[in-house]
Short mmCIF file of C-alpha atoms in Angstrom, two decimals:
data_model
loop_
_atom_site.label_atom_id
_atom_site.label_comp_id
_atom_site.label_asym_id
_atom_site.label_seq_id
_atom_site.Cartn_x
_atom_site.Cartn_y
_atom_site.Cartn_z
CA MET A 1 4.53 -42.13 -63.25
CA SER A 2 2.63 -39.92 -60.83
CA THR A 3 -0.95 -40.89 -60.04
CA GLY A 4 -1.82 -37.47 -58.68
CA THR A 5 -3.06 -38.87 -55.36
CA GLU A 6 -2.39 -37.17 -52.05
CA ASN A 7 -0.11 -39.96 -50.77
CA ASP A 8 1.86 -40.31 -54.00
CA PRO A 9 5.54 -39.50 -53.25
CA TYR A 10 6.03 -38.30 -56.85
CA VAL A 11 3.45 -35.50 -56.73
CA PRO A 12 5.24 -32.31 -57.91
CA ALA A 13 6.04 -29.70 -55.30
CA GLN A 14 3.30 -27.11 -54.84
CA GLU A 15 4.03 -23.81 -56.56
CA ARG A 16 3.21 -20.35 -55.23
CA GLN A 17 3.83 -17.20 -57.27
CA THR A 18 5.55 -14.26 -55.56
CA THR A 19 7.03 -10.98 -56.71
CA GLU A 20 10.43 -12.70 -56.80
CA GLY A 21 9.14 -15.61 -58.90
CA PRO A 22 7.72 -19.06 -58.09
CA VAL A 23 8.30 -20.57 -54.62
CA TYR A 24 8.00 -24.32 -54.16
CA THR A 25 6.94 -26.14 -50.99
CA VAL A 26 8.49 -29.59 -50.55
CA THR A 27 8.03 -32.17 -47.81
CA GLY A 28 10.66 -33.72 -45.56
CA GLY A 29 11.47 -36.70 -47.75
CA ASP A 30 13.03 -39.46 -45.69
CA TRP A 31 11.71 -37.95 -42.45
CA ASP A 32 8.07 -38.28 -43.61
CA THR A 33 8.67 -41.86 -44.68
CA ILE A 34 10.16 -42.83 -41.32
CA VAL A 35 7.37 -41.19 -39.33
CA ASN A 36 4.67 -42.82 -41.47
CA GLU A 37 6.25 -46.25 -41.04
CA VAL A 38 6.41 -45.85 -37.28
CA GLY A 39 2.90 -44.45 -37.05
CA ASN A 40 1.35 -47.23 -39.11
CA ASP A 41 3.12 -50.23 -37.60
CA ARG A 42 4.32 -49.36 -34.11
CA ASP A 43 2.11 -46.80 -32.40
CA GLU A 44 3.97 -47.07 -29.09
CA ARG A 45 7.25 -45.88 -30.63
CA ILE A 46 8.36 -42.38 -31.56
CA VAL A 47 11.06 -41.05 -33.85
CA ILE A 48 13.15 -38.02 -32.92
CA ASN A 49 15.79 -35.95 -34.65
CA LEU A 50 18.89 -35.32 -32.56
CA GLY A 51 20.99 -32.72 -34.30
CA PRO A 52 22.56 -31.55 -36.53
CA GLN A 53 22.50 -28.37 -34.39
CA HIS A 54 22.31 -30.14 -31.05
CA PRO A 55 25.26 -29.38 -28.73
CA SER A 56 25.59 -33.05 -27.78
CA THR A 57 26.02 -34.60 -31.23
CA HIS A 58 29.74 -33.80 -31.31
CA GLY A 59 29.45 -31.59 -34.37
CA VAL A 60 26.99 -31.15 -37.22
CA LEU A 61 25.84 -34.77 -37.03
CA ARG A 62 22.14 -35.67 -37.34
CA LEU A 63 20.92 -38.75 -35.50
CA VAL A 64 17.50 -40.21 -36.29
CA LEU A 65 16.50 -42.26 -33.24
CA GLU A 66 13.51 -44.54 -32.90
CA LEU A 67 12.53 -44.78 -29.26
CA GLU A 68 10.36 -46.98 -27.13
CA GLY A 69 10.14 -45.02 -23.91
CA GLU A 70 13.75 -43.99 -23.35
CA THR A 71 15.19 -47.10 -25.00
CA VAL A 72 16.70 -46.74 -28.47
CA THR A 73 15.32 -49.42 -30.77
CA GLN A 74 16.86 -48.09 -33.97
CA ALA A 75 19.54 -45.49 -34.66
CA ARG A 76 20.85 -44.09 -37.89
CA SER A 77 23.27 -41.28 -38.63
CA VAL A 78 22.79 -38.64 -41.33
CA ILE A 79 25.93 -36.88 -42.53
CA GLY A 80 26.86 -34.35 -45.20
CA TYR A 81 26.06 -31.09 -43.40
CA LEU A 82 29.71 -30.00 -43.52
CA HIS A 83 30.51 -31.17 -47.06
CA THR A 84 33.32 -29.06 -48.56
CA GLY A 85 34.46 -30.96 -51.67
CA ILE A 86 38.06 -30.99 -50.45
CA GLU A 87 39.09 -34.07 -52.42
CA LYS A 88 37.64 -32.72 -55.67
CA ASN A 89 39.23 -29.31 -55.14
CA CYS A 90 42.66 -30.97 -54.98
CA GLU A 91 42.28 -31.94 -58.65
CA TYR A 92 42.37 -28.24 -59.60
CA ARG A 93 45.50 -27.31 -57.64
CA THR A 94 49.16 -28.28 -57.80
CA TRP A 95 50.47 -31.12 -55.66
CA THR A 96 51.89 -28.68 -53.13
CA GLN A 97 48.72 -26.57 -53.01
CA GLY A 98 46.75 -29.73 -52.23
CA VAL A 99 48.17 -29.63 -48.71
CA THR A 100 46.21 -26.43 -48.05
CA PHE A 101 42.94 -28.26 -48.76
CA LEU A 102 43.71 -31.59 -47.11
CA THR A 103 44.77 -29.98 -43.83
CA ARG A 104 41.21 -28.68 -43.41
CA ALA A 105 39.52 -32.10 -43.55
CA ASP A 106 39.95 -33.36 -39.98
CA TYR A 107 40.45 -29.90 -38.54
CA LEU A 108 41.34 -31.18 -35.04
CA SER A 109 44.33 -33.13 -36.37
CA PRO A 110 45.40 -31.22 -39.49
CA LEU A 111 49.04 -32.29 -39.37
CA PHE A 112 48.03 -35.93 -39.79
CA ASN A 113 46.09 -35.09 -42.96
CA GLU A 114 49.14 -33.32 -44.32
CA ALA A 115 51.47 -36.19 -43.40
CA ALA A 116 49.28 -38.91 -44.97
CA TYR A 117 48.94 -36.93 -48.21
CA CYS A 118 52.64 -36.02 -48.44
CA LEU A 119 53.74 -39.61 -47.77
CA GLY A 120 51.64 -40.71 -50.73
CA VAL A 121 53.02 -38.00 -53.02
CA GLU A 122 56.57 -38.85 -51.92
CA LYS A 123 55.97 -42.51 -52.80
CA LEU A 124 55.05 -41.49 -56.34
CA LEU A 125 58.01 -39.11 -56.56
CA GLY A 126 60.40 -41.72 -55.16
CA VAL A 127 61.90 -39.25 -52.68
CA THR A 128 62.60 -39.51 -48.96
CA PRO A 129 62.50 -36.37 -46.80
CA PRO A 130 65.63 -35.50 -44.81
CA ARG A 131 65.98 -36.97 -41.34
CA ARG A 132 65.31 -33.65 -39.59
CA ALA A 133 62.08 -33.22 -41.56
CA GLN A 134 60.85 -36.71 -40.64
CA LEU A 135 61.64 -36.25 -36.96
CA GLY A 136 60.04 -32.81 -37.06
CA ARG A 137 56.88 -34.38 -38.47
CA VAL A 138 56.83 -36.89 -35.60
CA LEU A 139 57.18 -34.14 -33.02
CA LEU A 140 54.41 -32.06 -34.58
CA MET A 141 52.04 -34.99 -34.95
CA GLU A 142 52.42 -36.06 -31.33
CA VAL A 143 51.76 -32.52 -30.08
CA ASN A 144 48.72 -32.51 -32.36
CA ARG A 145 47.61 -35.92 -31.01
CA ILE A 146 47.63 -34.55 -27.48
CA ALA A 147 45.67 -31.46 -28.57
CA SER A 148 43.09 -33.63 -30.34
CA HIS A 149 42.65 -36.02 -27.41
CA LEU A 150 42.19 -33.04 -25.10
CA VAL A 151 39.30 -31.85 -27.29
CA ALA A 152 37.80 -35.36 -27.17
CA LEU A 153 37.88 -35.30 -23.37
CA ALA A 154 36.70 -31.68 -23.15
CA THR A 155 33.74 -31.98 -25.52
CA GLY A 156 32.83 -35.39 -24.11
CA GLY A 157 32.84 -33.86 -20.64
CA MET A 158 30.63 -31.01 -21.80
CA GLU A 159 28.13 -33.38 -23.41
CA LEU A 160 27.92 -35.51 -20.28
CA GLY A 161 27.75 -32.59 -17.85
CA ALA A 162 31.35 -32.60 -16.55
CA LEU A 163 31.96 -28.92 -17.28
CA THR A 164 35.19 -28.76 -15.28
CA GLY A 165 36.58 -31.42 -17.61
CA MET A 166 35.69 -29.16 -20.52
CA THR A 167 37.39 -26.07 -19.11
CA SER A 168 40.49 -28.06 -18.14
CA GLY A 169 40.72 -29.78 -21.51
CA PHE A 170 40.52 -26.57 -23.49
CA ARG A 171 43.03 -24.92 -21.15
CA GLU A 172 45.67 -27.54 -21.98
CA ARG A 173 44.73 -27.57 -25.66
CA GLU A 174 45.34 -23.84 -25.80
CA VAL A 175 48.91 -24.44 -24.61
CA ALA A 176 49.36 -27.05 -27.35
CA LEU A 177 48.00 -24.70 -30.02
CA HIS A 178 50.31 -21.92 -28.85
CA LEU A 179 53.23 -24.30 -29.35
CA LEU A 180 52.06 -25.36 -32.81
CA GLU A 181 51.61 -21.71 -33.74
CA HIS A 182 55.16 -20.96 -32.62
CA LEU A 183 56.60 -23.90 -34.57
CA THR A 184 54.57 -23.64 -37.79
CA GLY A 185 53.14 -20.11 -37.83
CA LEU A 186 49.49 -21.16 -37.49
CA ARG A 187 47.33 -22.57 -34.71
CA MET A 188 45.36 -24.85 -37.04
CA ASN A 189 45.32 -25.85 -40.74
CA HIS A 190 49.06 -25.39 -40.85
CA ALA A 191 50.02 -26.52 -44.41
CA TYR A 192 53.47 -26.93 -42.85
CA ILE A 193 54.21 -30.50 -43.95
CA ARG A 194 54.93 -30.35 -47.69
CA PRO A 195 55.85 -32.98 -50.30
CA GLY A 196 59.58 -33.49 -49.75
CA GLY A 197 59.79 -32.27 -46.17
CA LEU A 198 58.67 -29.18 -44.24
CA ALA A 199 57.83 -25.67 -45.41
CA GLN A 200 60.72 -24.26 -43.37
CA ASP A 201 62.79 -25.07 -40.32
CA PHE A 202 61.67 -24.63 -36.73
CA PRO A 203 62.46 -21.31 -35.02
CA GLU A 204 65.72 -21.11 -33.09
CA ASP A 205 64.09 -21.42 -29.66
CA TYR A 206 61.96 -24.46 -30.52
CA ARG A 207 63.63 -26.66 -27.87
CA GLU A 208 62.77 -24.28 -25.05
CA LYS A 209 59.18 -23.92 -26.23
CA VAL A 210 58.64 -27.67 -26.61
CA GLN A 211 60.14 -28.26 -23.17
CA GLU A 212 57.78 -25.69 -21.66
CA PHE A 213 54.86 -27.61 -23.17
CA ILE A 214 56.18 -30.92 -21.78
CA ASP A 215 56.56 -29.38 -18.32
CA TRP A 216 53.01 -27.99 -18.45
CA MET A 217 51.52 -31.35 -19.44
CA ASP A 218 53.56 -33.17 -16.78
CA LYS A 219 52.04 -30.82 -14.24
CA TYR A 220 48.39 -30.90 -15.35
CA LEU A 221 47.83 -34.23 -17.11
CA PRO A 222 47.70 -36.23 -13.84
CA SER A 223 44.85 -34.00 -12.67
CA TYR A 224 42.52 -35.66 -15.20
CA ASP A 225 42.79 -38.90 -13.27
CA LYS A 226 41.83 -37.05 -10.09
CA LEU A 227 39.01 -35.17 -11.80
CA LEU A 228 37.41 -37.84 -13.98
CA THR A 229 38.94 -41.32 -13.92
CA ASN A 230 37.69 -42.28 -10.46
CA ASN A 231 34.72 -39.93 -10.41
CA PRO A 232 31.69 -42.13 -9.58
CA ILE A 233 29.28 -40.13 -11.78
CA TRP A 234 31.71 -40.23 -14.72
CA LYS A 235 32.12 -43.99 -14.32
CA GLN A 236 28.35 -44.58 -14.08
CA ARG A 237 27.82 -42.69 -17.36
CA LEU A 238 30.57 -44.56 -19.22
CA GLU A 239 31.10 -48.05 -17.80
CA GLY A 240 29.31 -50.75 -19.77
CA VAL A 241 28.02 -48.16 -22.25
CA GLY A 242 28.70 -48.26 -26.00
CA TYR A 243 29.99 -51.83 -25.91
CA LEU A 244 31.61 -53.02 -29.15
CA PRO A 245 33.80 -56.16 -28.97
CA VAL A 246 36.76 -56.85 -31.21
CA ASP A 247 34.82 -58.89 -33.77
CA GLY A 248 32.36 -56.00 -34.18
CA CYS A 249 35.24 -53.56 -34.60
CA LEU A 250 36.83 -55.69 -37.30
CA ALA A 251 33.53 -56.22 -39.12
CA LEU A 252 32.88 -52.46 -39.20
CA GLY A 253 36.46 -51.41 -39.91
CA ALA A 254 36.79 -49.42 -36.68
CA THR A 255 40.35 -48.47 -35.70
CA GLY A 256 42.10 -46.28 -33.16
CA PRO A 257 41.00 -46.16 -29.51
CA ILE A 258 37.78 -48.02 -30.41
CA LEU A 259 39.69 -51.06 -31.64
CA ARG A 260 42.34 -50.88 -28.92
CA SER A 261 39.65 -50.63 -26.22
CA ALA A 262 38.53 -54.10 -27.39
CA GLY A 263 42.02 -55.54 -26.82
CA LEU A 264 43.67 -55.46 -30.27
CA PRO A 265 46.94 -53.44 -30.20
CA TRP A 266 46.69 -52.20 -33.80
CA ASP A 267 48.65 -48.98 -34.24
CA THR A 268 50.22 -48.20 -37.62
CA ARG A 269 53.11 -46.47 -35.86
CA LYS A 270 54.10 -49.95 -34.67
CA THR A 271 52.61 -52.32 -37.26
CA GLU A 272 53.51 -50.29 -40.37
CA PRO A 273 56.04 -47.67 -39.21
CA TYR A 274 56.55 -44.43 -41.10
CA SER A 275 58.58 -41.24 -40.53
CA LEU A 276 61.19 -43.09 -38.43
CA TYR A 277 58.64 -44.22 -35.79
CA GLU A 278 60.55 -47.52 -35.69
CA GLU A 279 63.32 -45.68 -33.82
CA PHE A 280 61.05 -44.59 -30.96
CA GLU A 281 60.27 -46.48 -27.79
CA PHE A 282 56.63 -46.23 -26.72
CA ASP A 283 53.78 -48.52 -25.76
CA VAL A 284 50.43 -49.10 -27.43
CA PRO A 285 47.91 -49.08 -24.53
CA THR A 286 45.04 -51.56 -24.80
CA LEU A 287 42.09 -52.59 -22.65
CA THR A 288 39.47 -55.31 -23.03
CA GLU A 289 36.29 -53.74 -21.62
CA ALA A 290 35.39 -52.34 -25.09
CA ASP A 291 33.16 -49.60 -23.61
CA CYS A 292 33.15 -45.81 -23.42
CA TYR A 293 35.09 -45.78 -20.18
CA ALA A 294 37.89 -47.87 -21.72
CA ARG A 295 38.14 -45.45 -24.66
CA TYR A 296 38.40 -42.51 -22.25
CA LYS A 297 41.19 -44.20 -20.27
CA LEU A 298 43.05 -45.08 -23.45
CA ARG A 299 43.08 -41.49 -24.66
CA VAL A 300 44.57 -40.35 -21.37
CA ALA A 301 47.19 -43.12 -21.56
CA GLU A 302 48.02 -42.23 -25.18
CA MET A 303 48.75 -38.63 -24.18
CA HIS A 304 51.39 -39.91 -21.76
CA GLU A 305 52.90 -42.03 -24.56
CA SER A 306 52.92 -39.02 -26.89
CA LEU A 307 54.90 -37.06 -24.33
CA LYS A 308 57.47 -39.89 -24.33
CA ILE A 309 57.78 -39.64 -28.11
CA ILE A 310 58.11 -35.83 -28.01
CA ARG A 311 60.98 -36.10 -25.51
CA GLN A 312 62.75 -38.62 -27.73
CA ALA A 313 62.19 -36.50 -30.84
CA LEU A 314 63.83 -33.52 -29.11
CA ASP A 315 66.88 -35.67 -28.32
CA LYS A 316 67.10 -37.04 -31.87
CA LEU A 317 66.70 -33.73 -33.72
CA GLU A 318 69.99 -32.51 -35.15
CA PRO A 319 70.80 -29.60 -37.49
CA GLY A 320 70.23 -30.32 -41.15
CA PRO A 321 67.97 -29.64 -44.13
CA VAL A 322 64.18 -29.93 -43.85
CA MET A 323 63.46 -30.30 -47.58
CA VAL A 324 64.78 -32.63 -50.28
CA ALA A 325 67.73 -31.28 -52.24
CA ASP A 326 66.01 -31.73 -55.62
CA LYS A 327 65.23 -28.18 -56.70
CA LYS A 328 62.57 -29.48 -59.10
CA VAL A 329 60.54 -30.61 -56.07
CA ALA A 330 61.62 -28.36 -53.21
CA TRP A 331 58.93 -25.71 -52.97
CA PRO A 332 58.97 -23.16 -51.52
CA ALA A 333 62.61 -22.11 -51.39
CA GLN A 334 64.24 -21.50 -48.02
CA LEU A 335 62.15 -18.60 -46.79
CA SER A 336 63.35 -15.91 -44.42
CA LEU A 337 61.00 -13.36 -42.90
CA GLY A 338 61.18 -9.65 -43.42
CA ALA A 339 61.76 -7.07 -40.70
CA ASP A 340 58.03 -6.93 -39.92
CA GLY A 341 57.85 -10.71 -39.39
CA LEU A 342 55.91 -11.19 -42.62
CA GLY A 343 56.77 -12.00 -46.22
CA ASN A 344 60.30 -12.55 -47.51
CA SER A 345 63.32 -10.56 -46.45
CA LEU A 346 64.88 -8.12 -48.89
CA GLU A 347 68.05 -10.23 -48.95
CA HIS A 348 66.05 -13.29 -49.98
CA VAL A 349 64.30 -11.42 -52.80
CA ARG A 350 67.62 -9.99 -54.04
CA LYS A 351 69.14 -13.45 -54.05
CA ILE A 352 66.38 -14.89 -56.25
CA MET A 353 66.14 -11.85 -58.51
CA GLY A 354 69.89 -11.38 -58.86
CA GLN A 355 71.17 -14.91 -59.52
CA SER A 356 70.10 -15.34 -63.12
CA MET A 357 67.11 -15.04 -65.39
CA GLU A 358 66.94 -18.85 -65.59
CA SER A 359 66.73 -19.28 -61.80
CA LEU A 360 64.02 -16.63 -61.60
CA ILE A 361 62.01 -18.36 -64.35
CA HIS A 362 62.41 -21.71 -62.60
CA HIS A 363 61.27 -20.26 -59.29
CA PHE A 364 58.25 -18.66 -60.96
CA LYS A 365 57.22 -21.82 -62.83
CA LEU A 366 57.72 -24.04 -59.77
CA VAL A 367 55.41 -21.83 -57.69
CA THR A 368 52.74 -21.24 -60.34
CA GLU A 369 52.69 -24.53 -62.27
CA GLY A 370 54.17 -26.91 -59.71
CA PHE A 371 56.28 -30.01 -60.25
CA LYS A 372 55.28 -33.09 -62.25
CA VAL A 373 54.63 -36.37 -60.46
CA PRO A 374 55.24 -39.66 -62.33
CA PRO A 375 52.04 -41.48 -63.32
CA GLY A 376 50.78 -44.10 -60.91
CA GLN A 377 48.90 -44.44 -57.66
CA ALA A 378 49.93 -44.80 -54.04
CA TYR A 379 48.30 -45.34 -50.67
CA SER A 380 49.83 -44.20 -47.42
CA SER A 381 48.45 -44.29 -43.91
CA VAL A 382 49.22 -42.72 -40.55
CA GLU A 383 47.85 -43.31 -37.06
CA SER A 384 45.67 -40.30 -36.39
CA PRO A 385 44.05 -39.67 -32.97
CA ARG A 386 40.90 -41.38 -34.29
CA GLY A 387 42.49 -44.35 -36.03
CA GLU A 388 43.98 -45.23 -39.39
CA LEU A 389 43.98 -42.19 -41.67
CA GLY A 390 44.83 -43.19 -45.23
CA CYS A 391 45.36 -41.18 -48.38
CA HIS A 392 45.06 -42.59 -51.89
CA VAL A 393 46.63 -40.40 -54.56
CA VAL A 394 46.52 -40.99 -58.32
CA SER A 395 48.74 -39.17 -60.81
CA ASP A 396 48.52 -39.03 -64.61
CA GLY A 397 52.01 -37.57 -64.84
CA GLY A 398 50.97 -33.95 -64.60
CA THR A 399 51.39 -31.12 -62.12
CA ARG A 400 47.99 -31.73 -60.52
CA PRO A 401 46.52 -34.79 -58.81
CA MET A 402 44.17 -36.85 -60.95
CA ARG A 403 42.43 -38.15 -57.84
CA VAL A 404 42.83 -37.74 -54.09
CA HIS A 405 40.80 -39.75 -51.62
CA LEU A 406 40.99 -39.88 -47.82
CA ARG A 407 40.19 -42.95 -45.77
CA ASP A 408 39.07 -40.91 -42.81
CA PRO A 409 38.58 -42.79 -39.52
CA SER A 410 35.75 -40.49 -38.41
CA PHE A 411 33.70 -41.64 -41.40
CA ILE A 412 34.50 -45.33 -40.94
CA ASN A 413 34.11 -45.36 -37.14
CA LEU A 414 30.72 -43.65 -37.31
CA GLN A 415 29.31 -46.89 -38.72
CA SER A 416 29.64 -48.41 -35.27
CA MET A 417 27.28 -45.87 -33.65
CA PRO A 418 24.09 -47.96 -34.15
CA ALA A 419 25.79 -51.12 -32.86
CA MET A 420 26.87 -49.24 -29.72
CA SER A 421 23.56 -47.45 -29.15
CA GLU A 422 20.65 -49.70 -30.08
CA GLY A 423 19.16 -51.35 -27.01
CA GLY A 424 20.53 -48.68 -24.67
CA MET A 425 19.06 -45.52 -23.24
CA ILE A 426 18.89 -42.26 -25.16
CA ALA A 427 21.36 -40.72 -22.69
CA ASP A 428 23.83 -43.47 -23.59
CA VAL A 429 23.76 -42.42 -27.25
CA ILE A 430 25.48 -39.18 -26.26
CA ALA A 431 28.20 -41.09 -24.41
CA ALA A 432 28.69 -43.49 -27.32
CA VAL A 433 29.07 -40.73 -29.90
CA ALA A 434 31.45 -38.83 -27.62
CA SER A 435 33.59 -41.97 -27.23
CA LEU A 436 33.83 -42.25 -31.03
CA ASP A 437 35.16 -38.67 -31.17
CA PRO A 438 34.04 -38.10 -34.79
CA VAL A 439 35.15 -34.95 -36.57
CA MET A 440 32.56 -34.09 -39.15
CA GLY A 441 34.99 -32.18 -41.36
CA GLY A 442 36.87 -35.43 -41.90
CA CYS A 443 33.64 -37.38 -42.16
CA ASP A 444 32.11 -35.19 -44.89
CA ARG A 445 35.28 -33.78 -46.54
#
């Protein structure tokens, strides 16, 4: 019950009449509470807002920092500025259309979102994609891992003042995105991995294009060691900063480079293989320093390992189907482009229209209504560039998901930001957040 006093938090917002109707003035809510607490109890400390529009918060992330001088005594993160309702939207689309939403969650590694979701749907369907589709997924994901790590290095370099690292990182990422565009048709948010396999096969010259990318990375990836790894300023900004040992990682659920920088070689590609990763030979790099510098070095090392996997995937890829043979699941049909490079070719349309009325009806219903998935629930996980990315799907037996939920590593890993930052300098907060490499689209979903 409101008392009507000036300090009462439940006093209604003040109303002001305008020509457009009433306008209400409200206070800052949690911000006012924090400032009042600090002002009443600890006069020597100040509270600042860092973000969500600050160029050094690695995205639309708001950090509320309590400072004593330049030392951070308390840090908290405020999220939700990029909320898109992706998981809820999936409930109103078919199982195949869900890929289009999920790919936009962690927008720096969209192919991993698609793979985690499709693996869960395939568990419920009880189908296994063809070998070529699984190997194609591995190739795409490793190219995407390199592209994502390059953004982590580039944006981290920008936030710490190493602008040459930024320009170099985005230069190499552009080459990776050109390759992904050639293979899937889109630079980002591909919706190329579908339940049952891939949307369509790679173009005929995919081997040459992938080899060109490998050659480019072999030429330029070693330059990052020359530019950053032994750079004294880079090392001073990162060494001993953002320390989080293995017990802290396990308590907070942190995975990916954060956990491996503390010495634990947890990588779901090795520990819980999927998509034929058990056939590939690669190492899981680990370090024990558990600081920002270790996480930087691990990301560089992981790019070298991804190149190993891409080479092996090229050798293993053989001609064959890229979608399950079950026509009740395989959507879309084998597409072929028209003369303008868009849409379906006239021959493809004639084939569908001319076979029979039943096949045309089936094609129409499969595209518009989708296929039914047996009731149940499944969880599947992949090793994204930021850690374990899981997808929990629930089906009630219909053509739409009953529930879709992502276990996004950006969201989980962000919990470790206060543990890394409190007690350090305000400049070290920037390094710690950059070493987490959070993607706020995946964090907020």
